[in-house]
mmCIF file of N, CA and C in Angstrom:
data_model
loop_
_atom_site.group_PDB
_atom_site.id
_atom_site.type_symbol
_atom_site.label_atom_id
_atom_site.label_comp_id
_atom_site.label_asym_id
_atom_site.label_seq_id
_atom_site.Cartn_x
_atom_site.Cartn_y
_atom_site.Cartn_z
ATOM 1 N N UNK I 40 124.791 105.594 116.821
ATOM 2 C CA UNK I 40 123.568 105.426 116.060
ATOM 3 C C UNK I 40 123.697 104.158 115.212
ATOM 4 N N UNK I 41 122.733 103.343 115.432
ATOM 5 C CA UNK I 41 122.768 102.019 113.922
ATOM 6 C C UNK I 41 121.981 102.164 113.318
ATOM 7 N N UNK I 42 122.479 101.746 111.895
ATOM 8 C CA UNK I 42 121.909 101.951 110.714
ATOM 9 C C UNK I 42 121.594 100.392 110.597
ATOM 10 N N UNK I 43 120.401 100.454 109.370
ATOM 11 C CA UNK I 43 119.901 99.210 109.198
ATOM 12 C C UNK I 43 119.926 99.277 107.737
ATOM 13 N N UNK I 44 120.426 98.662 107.250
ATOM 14 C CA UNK I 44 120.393 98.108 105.392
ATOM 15 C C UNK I 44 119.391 97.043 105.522
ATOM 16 N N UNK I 45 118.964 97.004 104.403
ATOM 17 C CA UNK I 45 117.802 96.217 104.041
ATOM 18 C C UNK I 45 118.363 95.863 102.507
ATOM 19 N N UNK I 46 118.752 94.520 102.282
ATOM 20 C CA UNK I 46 118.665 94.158 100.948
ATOM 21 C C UNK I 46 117.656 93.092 100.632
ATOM 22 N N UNK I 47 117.885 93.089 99.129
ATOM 23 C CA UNK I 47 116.870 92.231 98.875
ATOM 24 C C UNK I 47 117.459 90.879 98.229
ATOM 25 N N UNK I 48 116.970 89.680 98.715
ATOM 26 C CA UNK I 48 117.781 88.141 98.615
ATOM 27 C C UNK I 48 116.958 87.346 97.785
ATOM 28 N N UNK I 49 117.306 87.410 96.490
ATOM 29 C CA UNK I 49 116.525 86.548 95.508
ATOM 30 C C UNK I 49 115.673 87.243 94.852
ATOM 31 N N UNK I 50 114.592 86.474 93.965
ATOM 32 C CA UNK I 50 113.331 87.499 93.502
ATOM 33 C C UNK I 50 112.191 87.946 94.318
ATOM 34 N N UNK I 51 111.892 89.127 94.213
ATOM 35 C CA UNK I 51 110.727 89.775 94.935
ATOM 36 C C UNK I 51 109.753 89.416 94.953
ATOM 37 N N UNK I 52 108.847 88.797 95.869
ATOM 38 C CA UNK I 52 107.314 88.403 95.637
ATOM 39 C C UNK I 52 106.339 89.872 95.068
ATOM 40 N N UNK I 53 106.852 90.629 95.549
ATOM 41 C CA UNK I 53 105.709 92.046 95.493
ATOM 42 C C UNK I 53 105.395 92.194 96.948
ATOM 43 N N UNK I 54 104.069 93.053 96.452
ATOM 44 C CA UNK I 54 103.420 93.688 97.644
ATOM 45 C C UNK I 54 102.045 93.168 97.372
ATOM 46 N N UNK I 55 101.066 92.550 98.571
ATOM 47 C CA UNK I 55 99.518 92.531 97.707
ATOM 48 C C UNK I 55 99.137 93.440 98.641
ATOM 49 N N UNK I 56 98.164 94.188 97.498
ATOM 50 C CA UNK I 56 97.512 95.499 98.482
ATOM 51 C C UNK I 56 96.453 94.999 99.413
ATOM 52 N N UNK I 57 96.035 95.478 100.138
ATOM 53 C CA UNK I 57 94.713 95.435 100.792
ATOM 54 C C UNK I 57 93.461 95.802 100.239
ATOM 55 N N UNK I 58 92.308 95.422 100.993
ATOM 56 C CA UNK I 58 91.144 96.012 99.780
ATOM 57 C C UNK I 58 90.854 97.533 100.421
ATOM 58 N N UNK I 59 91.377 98.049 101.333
ATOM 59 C CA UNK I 59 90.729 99.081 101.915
ATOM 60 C C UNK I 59 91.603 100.007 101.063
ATOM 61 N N UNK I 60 92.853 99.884 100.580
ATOM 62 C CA UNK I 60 94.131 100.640 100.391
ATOM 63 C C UNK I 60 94.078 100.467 98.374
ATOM 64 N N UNK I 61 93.742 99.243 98.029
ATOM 65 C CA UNK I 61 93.312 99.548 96.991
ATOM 66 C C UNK I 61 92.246 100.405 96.372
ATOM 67 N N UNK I 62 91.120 100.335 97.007
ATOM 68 C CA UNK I 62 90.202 101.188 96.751
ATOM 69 C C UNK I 62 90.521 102.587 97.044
ATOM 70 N N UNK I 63 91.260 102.975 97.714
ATOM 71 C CA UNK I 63 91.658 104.883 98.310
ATOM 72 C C UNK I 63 92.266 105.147 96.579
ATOM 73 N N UNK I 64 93.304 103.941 96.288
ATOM 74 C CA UNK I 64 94.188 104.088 95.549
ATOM 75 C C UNK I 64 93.069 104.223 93.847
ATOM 76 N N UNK I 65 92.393 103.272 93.852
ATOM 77 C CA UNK I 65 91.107 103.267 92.764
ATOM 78 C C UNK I 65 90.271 104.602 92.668
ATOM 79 N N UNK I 66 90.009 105.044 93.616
ATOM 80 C CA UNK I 66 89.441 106.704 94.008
ATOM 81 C C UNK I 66 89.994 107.851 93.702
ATOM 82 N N UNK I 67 91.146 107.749 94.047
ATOM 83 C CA UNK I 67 92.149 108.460 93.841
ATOM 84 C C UNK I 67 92.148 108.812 92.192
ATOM 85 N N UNK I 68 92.411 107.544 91.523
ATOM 86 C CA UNK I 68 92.870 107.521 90.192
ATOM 87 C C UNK I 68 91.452 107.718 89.412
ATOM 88 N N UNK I 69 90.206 107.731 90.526
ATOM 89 C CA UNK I 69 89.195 108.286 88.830
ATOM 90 C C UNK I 69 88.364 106.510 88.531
ATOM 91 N N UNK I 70 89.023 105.508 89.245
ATOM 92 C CA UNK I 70 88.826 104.297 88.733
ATOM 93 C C UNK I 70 87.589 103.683 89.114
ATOM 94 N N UNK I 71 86.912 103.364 88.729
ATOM 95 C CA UNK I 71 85.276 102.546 89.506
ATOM 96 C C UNK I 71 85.613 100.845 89.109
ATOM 97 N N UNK I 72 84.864 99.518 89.788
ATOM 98 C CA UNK I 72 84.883 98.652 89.800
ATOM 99 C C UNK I 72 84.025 98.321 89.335
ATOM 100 N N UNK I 73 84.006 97.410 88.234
ATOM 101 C CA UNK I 73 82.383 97.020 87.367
ATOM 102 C C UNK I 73 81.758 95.758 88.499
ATOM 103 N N UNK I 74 80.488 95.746 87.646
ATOM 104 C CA UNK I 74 79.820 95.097 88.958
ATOM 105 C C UNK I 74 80.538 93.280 88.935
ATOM 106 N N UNK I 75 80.652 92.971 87.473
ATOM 107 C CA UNK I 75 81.503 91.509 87.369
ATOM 108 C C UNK I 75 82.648 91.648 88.521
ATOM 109 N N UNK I 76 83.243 92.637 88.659
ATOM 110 C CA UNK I 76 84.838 92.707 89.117
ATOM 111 C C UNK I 76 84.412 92.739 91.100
ATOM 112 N N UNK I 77 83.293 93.723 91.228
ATOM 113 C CA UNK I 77 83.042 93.533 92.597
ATOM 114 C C UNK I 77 82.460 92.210 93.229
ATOM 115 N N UNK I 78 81.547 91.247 92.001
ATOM 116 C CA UNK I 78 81.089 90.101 92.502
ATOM 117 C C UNK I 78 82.689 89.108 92.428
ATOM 118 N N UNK I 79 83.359 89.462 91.831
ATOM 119 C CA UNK I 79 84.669 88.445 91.998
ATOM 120 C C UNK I 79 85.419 88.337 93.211
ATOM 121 N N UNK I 80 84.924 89.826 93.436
ATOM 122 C CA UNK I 80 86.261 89.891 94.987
ATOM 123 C C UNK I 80 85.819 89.396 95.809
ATOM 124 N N UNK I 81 84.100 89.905 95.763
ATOM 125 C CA UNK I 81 83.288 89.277 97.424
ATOM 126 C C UNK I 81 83.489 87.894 97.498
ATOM 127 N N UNK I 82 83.228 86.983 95.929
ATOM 128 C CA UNK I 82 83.442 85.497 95.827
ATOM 129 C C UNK I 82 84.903 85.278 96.531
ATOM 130 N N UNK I 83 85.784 86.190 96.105
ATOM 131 C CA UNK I 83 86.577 85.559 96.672
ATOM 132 C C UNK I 83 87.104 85.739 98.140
ATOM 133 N N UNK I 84 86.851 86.521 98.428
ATOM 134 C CA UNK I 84 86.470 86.540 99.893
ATOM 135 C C UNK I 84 86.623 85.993 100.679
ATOM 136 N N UNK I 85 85.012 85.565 100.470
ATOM 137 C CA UNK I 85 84.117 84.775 100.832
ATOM 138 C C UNK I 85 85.184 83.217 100.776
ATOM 139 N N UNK I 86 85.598 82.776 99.738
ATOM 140 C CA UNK I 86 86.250 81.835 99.593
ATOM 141 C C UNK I 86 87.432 81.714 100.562
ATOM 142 N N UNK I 87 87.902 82.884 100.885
ATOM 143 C CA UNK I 87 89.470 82.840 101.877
ATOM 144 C C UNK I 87 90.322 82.144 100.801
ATOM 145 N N UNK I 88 90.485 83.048 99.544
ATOM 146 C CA UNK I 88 91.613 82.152 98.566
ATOM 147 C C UNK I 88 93.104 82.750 99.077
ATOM 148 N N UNK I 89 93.891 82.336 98.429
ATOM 149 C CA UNK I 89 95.284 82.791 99.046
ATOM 150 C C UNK I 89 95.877 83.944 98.116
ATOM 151 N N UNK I 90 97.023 84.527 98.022
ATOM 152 C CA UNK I 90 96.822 85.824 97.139
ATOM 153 C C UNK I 90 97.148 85.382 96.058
ATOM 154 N N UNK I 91 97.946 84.015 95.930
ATOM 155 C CA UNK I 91 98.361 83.303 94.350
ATOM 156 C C UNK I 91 97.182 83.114 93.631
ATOM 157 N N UNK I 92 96.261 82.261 94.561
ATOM 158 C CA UNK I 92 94.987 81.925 93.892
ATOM 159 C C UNK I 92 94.082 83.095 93.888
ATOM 160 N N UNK I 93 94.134 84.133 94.325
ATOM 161 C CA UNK I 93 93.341 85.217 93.788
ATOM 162 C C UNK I 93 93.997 85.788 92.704
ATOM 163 N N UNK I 94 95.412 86.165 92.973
ATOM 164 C CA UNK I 94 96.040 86.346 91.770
ATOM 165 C C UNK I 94 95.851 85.849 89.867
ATOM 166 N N UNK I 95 95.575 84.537 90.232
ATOM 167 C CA UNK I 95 95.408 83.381 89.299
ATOM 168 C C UNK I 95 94.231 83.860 88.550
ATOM 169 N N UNK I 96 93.180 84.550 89.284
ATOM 170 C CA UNK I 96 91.595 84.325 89.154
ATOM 171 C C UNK I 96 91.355 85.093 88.340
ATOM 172 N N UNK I 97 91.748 86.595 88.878
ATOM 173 C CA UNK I 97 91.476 87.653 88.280
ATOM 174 C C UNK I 97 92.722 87.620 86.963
ATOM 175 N N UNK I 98 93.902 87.228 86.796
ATOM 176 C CA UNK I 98 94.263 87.179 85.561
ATOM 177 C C UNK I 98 93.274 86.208 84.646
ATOM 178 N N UNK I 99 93.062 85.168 85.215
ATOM 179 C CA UNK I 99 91.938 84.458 84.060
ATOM 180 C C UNK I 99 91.069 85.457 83.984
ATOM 181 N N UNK I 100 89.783 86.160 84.492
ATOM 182 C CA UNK I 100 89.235 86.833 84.378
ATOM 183 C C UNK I 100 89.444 87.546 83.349
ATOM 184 N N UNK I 101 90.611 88.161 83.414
ATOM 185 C CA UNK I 101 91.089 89.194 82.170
ATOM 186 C C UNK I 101 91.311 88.529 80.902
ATOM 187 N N UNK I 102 92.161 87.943 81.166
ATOM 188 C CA UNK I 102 92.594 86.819 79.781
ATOM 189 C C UNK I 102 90.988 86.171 78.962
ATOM 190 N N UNK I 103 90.324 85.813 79.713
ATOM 191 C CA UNK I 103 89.073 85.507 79.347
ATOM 192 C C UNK I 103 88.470 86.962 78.269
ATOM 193 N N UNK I 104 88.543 87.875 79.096
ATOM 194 C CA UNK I 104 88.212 89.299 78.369
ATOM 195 C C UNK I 104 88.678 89.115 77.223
ATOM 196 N N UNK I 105 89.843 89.109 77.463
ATOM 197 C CA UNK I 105 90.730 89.751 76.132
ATOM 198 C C UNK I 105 90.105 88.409 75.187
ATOM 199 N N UNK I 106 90.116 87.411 75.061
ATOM 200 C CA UNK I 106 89.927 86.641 73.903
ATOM 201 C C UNK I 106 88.208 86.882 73.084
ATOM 202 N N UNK I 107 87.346 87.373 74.150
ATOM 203 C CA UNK I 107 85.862 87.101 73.313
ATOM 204 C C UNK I 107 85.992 88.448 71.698
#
């Protein structure tokens, strides 16, 4: 029988979820998407950004929040 180890080499990027798998996961938890947050995703989308630059977006997004 072989066994397979799996380590991990350097720092972890993560995982980016999917939108189908986030949302089960959003459902799950009780969570709804405001309508700002659903026009962001379709924009981005729509855009084909990469997951850094979506990443990027929606933390501004927030950060923006938090300061008004």
């Amino acid at each position: 029988m072989k066994k397979t180890v799996k380590q991990l080499v350097g720092k972890s990027q993560g995982h980016v979820l999917g939108e189908r798998t986030f949302a089960a996961i959003t459902a799950v938890e009780g969570i709804s998407l405001s309508a700002a947050g659903r026009k962001r995703l379709a924009s981005m989308k729509k855009r084909k950004l990469t997951t850094e630059q979506q990443r990027s977006e929606v933390v501004r997004a927030y950060s923006e929040t938090k300061n008004r």
